[in-house]
């Protein structure tokens, strides 16, 4: 057998030694070790997080009215063609979660009544502001209002009647709950029950409030982008 050249064996051994000493290529990191995208906030406007301290506002949804009827199924009571919702954002945590707001304004104008004996509506006001507002991004996007330090949720109607001007005061009976809808960036409240708490004996014993507000916008941001619940 022909002998191998003298350099072949040492060169092969050196190559093996270098290969053994070389570090192995790092294996790909498992998916669990890769950084995950941070969860988005409950409320966004124009694709960005709504900031604490921002003001949110909404008029009545186009073509709708705010109503305060004497029963849940009647159409007798007070109807307002104009209403405005405004609130300041307190917290906006990562979704899933609950954003909180302070309701600082809920105004009503251009109100009429179809109650026998009532000739006109001088005013309909919401008292004891501010109220707490929570917006939950769980199924149904529930929105809940709660009374604040000034007292329970309360509404006062001043009405001109055949017998003079009367004042009717109502306080919330039970929970004040509604829903958000990203389709119209809206808030809707239906048949929220108020019970008479003071005023003339001519005042109805109950009031059921319904209204839809939208689009809800972040008026603290340039262009007032619409607010979405995530």
Short mmCIF file of C-alpha atoms in Angstrom, two decimals:
data_model
loop_
_atom_site.label_atom_id
_atom_site.label_comp_id
_atom_site.label_asym_id
_atom_site.label_seq_id
_atom_site.Cartn_x
_atom_site.Cartn_y
_atom_site.Cartn_z
CA UNK A 1 0.00 0.00 0.00
CA UNK A 2 1.27 3.43 -0.88
CA UNK A 3 1.98 5.59 2.15
CA UNK A 4 -0.04 8.77 2.59
CA UNK A 5 1.86 12.03 2.31
CA UNK A 6 3.33 13.05 5.64
CA UNK A 7 1.12 16.19 5.91
CA UNK A 8 -2.25 14.42 5.43
CA UNK A 9 -2.77 12.90 8.89
CA UNK A 10 -1.62 15.93 10.93
CA UNK A 11 -3.71 18.28 8.77
CA UNK A 12 -6.81 16.10 9.21
CA UNK A 13 -6.31 15.95 12.97
CA UNK A 14 -5.91 19.73 13.14
CA UNK A 15 -9.12 20.21 11.20
CA UNK A 16 -10.97 17.90 13.57
CA UNK A 17 -9.57 19.74 16.57
CA UNK A 18 -10.67 23.11 15.20
CA UNK A 19 -14.16 21.77 14.49
CA UNK A 20 -14.47 20.41 18.02
CA UNK A 21 -13.35 23.71 19.55
CA UNK A 22 -15.74 25.86 17.46
CA UNK A 23 -18.96 26.81 19.30
CA UNK A 24 -22.17 25.36 17.93
CA UNK A 25 -24.55 27.74 16.21
CA UNK A 26 -27.11 29.16 18.64
CA UNK A 27 -30.48 27.47 18.35
CA UNK A 28 -33.48 29.70 17.58
CA UNK A 29 -35.12 31.03 20.74
CA UNK A 30 -38.43 29.37 21.55
CA UNK A 31 -41.53 31.43 20.79
CA UNK A 32 -42.22 31.95 24.49
CA UNK A 33 -38.87 33.74 24.88
CA UNK A 34 -39.57 36.26 22.13
CA UNK A 35 -40.90 39.66 23.29
CA UNK A 36 -44.67 39.82 23.00
CA UNK A 37 -46.47 42.86 21.67
CA UNK A 38 -47.83 45.04 24.47
CA UNK A 39 -51.60 44.91 24.87
CA UNK A 40 -53.47 47.94 23.53
CA UNK A 41 -55.55 50.21 25.76
CA UNK A 42 -59.28 49.93 26.35
CA UNK A 43 -59.94 53.27 24.61
CA UNK A 44 -58.27 54.48 21.44
CA UNK A 45 -58.90 57.51 19.21
CA UNK A 46 -57.47 57.74 15.74
CA UNK A 47 -55.43 54.60 16.40
CA UNK A 48 -53.67 56.02 19.48
CA UNK A 49 -54.35 55.54 23.16
CA UNK A 50 -56.75 57.99 24.78
CA UNK A 51 -54.78 59.77 27.49
CA UNK A 52 -55.88 60.32 31.07
CA UNK A 53 -57.09 63.90 31.30
CA UNK A 54 -58.51 63.98 27.76
CA UNK A 55 -62.06 65.25 27.28
CA UNK A 56 -64.58 63.07 25.45
CA UNK A 57 -67.76 64.55 24.00
CA UNK A 58 -70.76 63.44 21.97
CA UNK A 59 -74.00 65.00 20.73
CA UNK A 60 -77.18 63.03 20.26
CA UNK A 61 -76.85 60.51 17.45
CA UNK A 62 -78.13 61.96 14.17
CA UNK A 63 -81.89 61.84 13.81
CA UNK A 64 -82.58 60.90 17.45
CA UNK A 65 -83.95 62.58 20.57
CA UNK A 66 -83.46 62.23 24.29
CA UNK A 67 -86.66 61.19 26.05
CA UNK A 68 -87.88 61.16 29.63
CA UNK A 69 -91.16 59.23 29.59
CA UNK A 70 -93.56 58.41 32.40
CA UNK A 71 -93.39 54.63 31.82
CA UNK A 72 -91.02 52.25 30.06
CA UNK A 73 -93.52 51.60 27.27
CA UNK A 74 -95.26 54.96 26.83
CA UNK A 75 -94.39 57.95 24.67
CA UNK A 76 -95.81 60.47 27.14
CA UNK A 77 -93.37 62.82 28.79
CA UNK A 78 -90.52 65.13 27.81
CA UNK A 79 -88.60 64.95 24.52
CA UNK A 80 -85.40 66.95 23.88
CA UNK A 81 -84.06 67.51 20.38
CA UNK A 82 -80.60 68.50 21.63
CA UNK A 83 -78.37 66.92 24.25
CA UNK A 84 -74.62 66.82 24.87
CA UNK A 85 -72.48 64.29 26.75
CA UNK A 86 -69.03 65.28 28.06
CA UNK A 87 -66.59 63.46 30.32
CA UNK A 88 -62.96 63.54 31.38
CA UNK A 89 -60.88 60.37 31.15
CA UNK A 90 -59.49 59.19 34.49
CA UNK A 91 -57.87 55.85 33.63
CA UNK A 92 -57.34 53.89 30.41
CA UNK A 93 -55.69 50.55 31.23
CA UNK A 94 -54.51 47.85 28.84
CA UNK A 95 -57.25 45.68 27.36
CA UNK A 96 -58.96 43.63 28.53
CA UNK A 97 -60.03 45.99 31.26
CA UNK A 98 -62.26 48.85 32.36
CA UNK A 99 -61.60 52.50 31.52
CA UNK A 100 -62.97 55.12 33.92
CA UNK A 101 -64.25 58.64 33.29
CA UNK A 102 -65.81 61.52 35.17
CA UNK A 103 -69.08 62.68 33.62
CA UNK A 104 -68.92 66.46 33.85
CA UNK A 105 -71.79 67.44 31.57
CA UNK A 106 -75.11 66.05 30.37
CA UNK A 107 -77.17 68.91 28.99
CA UNK A 108 -80.60 69.10 27.34
CA UNK A 109 -82.14 71.78 25.12
CA UNK A 110 -85.08 72.27 22.75
CA UNK A 111 -87.34 70.21 24.99
CA UNK A 112 -91.09 69.78 24.60
CA UNK A 113 -93.77 67.87 26.54
CA UNK A 114 -96.92 66.04 25.50
CA UNK A 115 -98.26 65.68 29.06
CA UNK A 116 -101.83 66.88 29.60
CA UNK A 117 -101.74 70.20 31.43
CA UNK A 118 -98.09 70.97 30.57
CA UNK A 119 -97.72 73.90 28.18
CA UNK A 120 -93.92 74.06 27.86
CA UNK A 121 -90.64 72.82 29.28
CA UNK A 122 -88.50 75.51 30.86
CA UNK A 123 -85.57 73.22 31.56
CA UNK A 124 -84.41 69.65 32.07
CA UNK A 125 -81.15 69.36 33.97
CA UNK A 126 -78.98 66.62 35.44
CA UNK A 127 -77.89 67.51 38.95
CA UNK A 128 -75.17 66.44 41.42
CA UNK A 129 -72.43 66.14 38.80
CA UNK A 130 -69.82 64.79 38.35
CA UNK A 131 -70.75 61.12 38.01
CA UNK A 132 -68.46 58.15 37.65
CA UNK A 133 -68.40 56.36 34.30
CA UNK A 134 -66.91 52.93 33.64
CA UNK A 135 -66.45 51.53 30.12
CA UNK A 136 -65.88 47.78 30.07
CA UNK A 137 -64.47 46.10 26.96
CA UNK A 138 -66.07 42.75 27.84
CA UNK A 139 -68.90 41.26 25.77
CA UNK A 140 -71.54 43.86 24.96
CA UNK A 141 -69.24 46.79 25.85
CA UNK A 142 -71.25 47.78 28.97
CA UNK A 143 -71.15 51.38 30.22
CA UNK A 144 -72.12 52.16 33.83
CA UNK A 145 -72.79 55.51 35.51
CA UNK A 146 -72.61 55.96 39.29
CA UNK A 147 -73.34 58.87 41.59
CA UNK A 148 -70.45 60.90 42.93
CA UNK A 149 -69.60 62.79 46.09
CA UNK A 150 -72.33 65.38 45.39
CA UNK A 151 -75.05 62.74 45.71
CA UNK A 152 -77.03 60.19 43.71
CA UNK A 153 -77.81 60.64 40.03
CA UNK A 154 -80.64 63.14 39.84
CA UNK A 155 -82.67 65.00 37.19
CA UNK A 156 -84.87 68.06 37.58
CA UNK A 157 -87.59 69.22 35.19
CA UNK A 158 -89.13 72.70 35.38
CA UNK A 159 -92.47 72.72 33.59
CA UNK A 160 -95.01 75.41 32.75
CA UNK A 161 -98.52 74.09 33.33
CA UNK A 162 -102.14 75.27 33.39
CA UNK A 163 -101.66 75.83 37.09
CA UNK A 164 -98.33 77.67 36.95
CA UNK A 165 -94.71 76.59 36.94
CA UNK A 166 -93.86 73.35 38.73
CA UNK A 167 -90.57 71.65 39.54
CA UNK A 168 -90.21 67.85 39.43
CA UNK A 169 -87.15 66.13 40.88
CA UNK A 170 -86.21 62.51 40.15
CA UNK A 171 -83.45 60.25 41.43
CA UNK A 172 -82.08 57.15 39.79
CA UNK A 173 -83.77 53.94 40.87
CA UNK A 174 -81.34 51.03 40.44
CA UNK A 175 -78.37 50.94 38.07
CA UNK A 176 -77.68 53.39 35.25
CA UNK A 177 -76.28 51.20 32.52
CA UNK A 178 -75.86 51.44 28.79
CA UNK A 179 -73.73 50.07 25.98
CA UNK A 180 -71.01 51.31 23.66
CA UNK A 181 -71.04 50.52 19.93
CA UNK A 182 -67.93 50.84 17.79
CA UNK A 183 -70.04 50.81 14.64
CA UNK A 184 -71.18 54.36 15.33
CA UNK A 185 -68.68 55.21 18.09
CA UNK A 186 -71.76 55.67 20.23
CA UNK A 187 -73.20 55.28 23.73
CA UNK A 188 -76.81 54.18 24.20
CA UNK A 189 -79.01 54.29 27.30
CA UNK A 190 -82.49 52.78 27.27
CA UNK A 191 -85.29 53.15 29.86
CA UNK A 192 -83.06 54.16 32.76
CA UNK A 193 -85.55 54.36 35.62
CA UNK A 194 -85.86 57.47 37.79
CA UNK A 195 -88.35 57.76 40.68
CA UNK A 196 -89.86 61.03 41.82
CA UNK A 197 -87.98 62.36 44.86
CA UNK A 198 -89.54 65.80 45.25
CA UNK A 199 -91.65 68.53 43.71
CA UNK A 200 -95.27 69.18 42.90
CA UNK A 201 -97.99 66.62 43.31
CA UNK A 202 -98.70 67.16 39.62
CA UNK A 203 -95.38 65.56 38.66
CA UNK A 204 -95.46 62.01 37.27
CA UNK A 205 -94.28 59.38 39.76
CA UNK A 206 -91.61 57.95 37.43
CA UNK A 207 -89.37 58.91 34.56
CA UNK A 208 -87.63 56.59 32.09
CA UNK A 209 -84.65 58.11 30.31
CA UNK A 210 -83.46 56.99 26.87
CA UNK A 211 -80.85 58.54 24.59
CA UNK A 212 -78.14 57.63 22.12
CA UNK A 213 -74.95 59.71 21.84
CA UNK A 214 -72.47 59.63 19.00
CA UNK A 215 -70.02 59.87 17.59
CA UNK A 216 -68.01 60.06 20.82
CA UNK A 217 -64.81 61.98 20.08
CA UNK A 218 -61.61 62.90 21.89
CA UNK A 219 -61.81 66.69 21.75
CA UNK A 220 -58.36 67.03 23.36
CA UNK A 221 -56.74 65.59 20.22
CA UNK A 222 -56.20 67.41 16.95
CA UNK A 223 -59.12 66.73 14.63
CA UNK A 224 -61.24 65.25 17.48
CA UNK A 225 -60.92 61.60 16.33
CA UNK A 226 -63.70 59.14 17.19
CA UNK A 227 -63.25 56.91 20.23
CA UNK A 228 -63.19 53.11 19.94
CA UNK A 229 -63.52 50.54 22.73
CA UNK A 230 -61.02 47.71 22.22
#
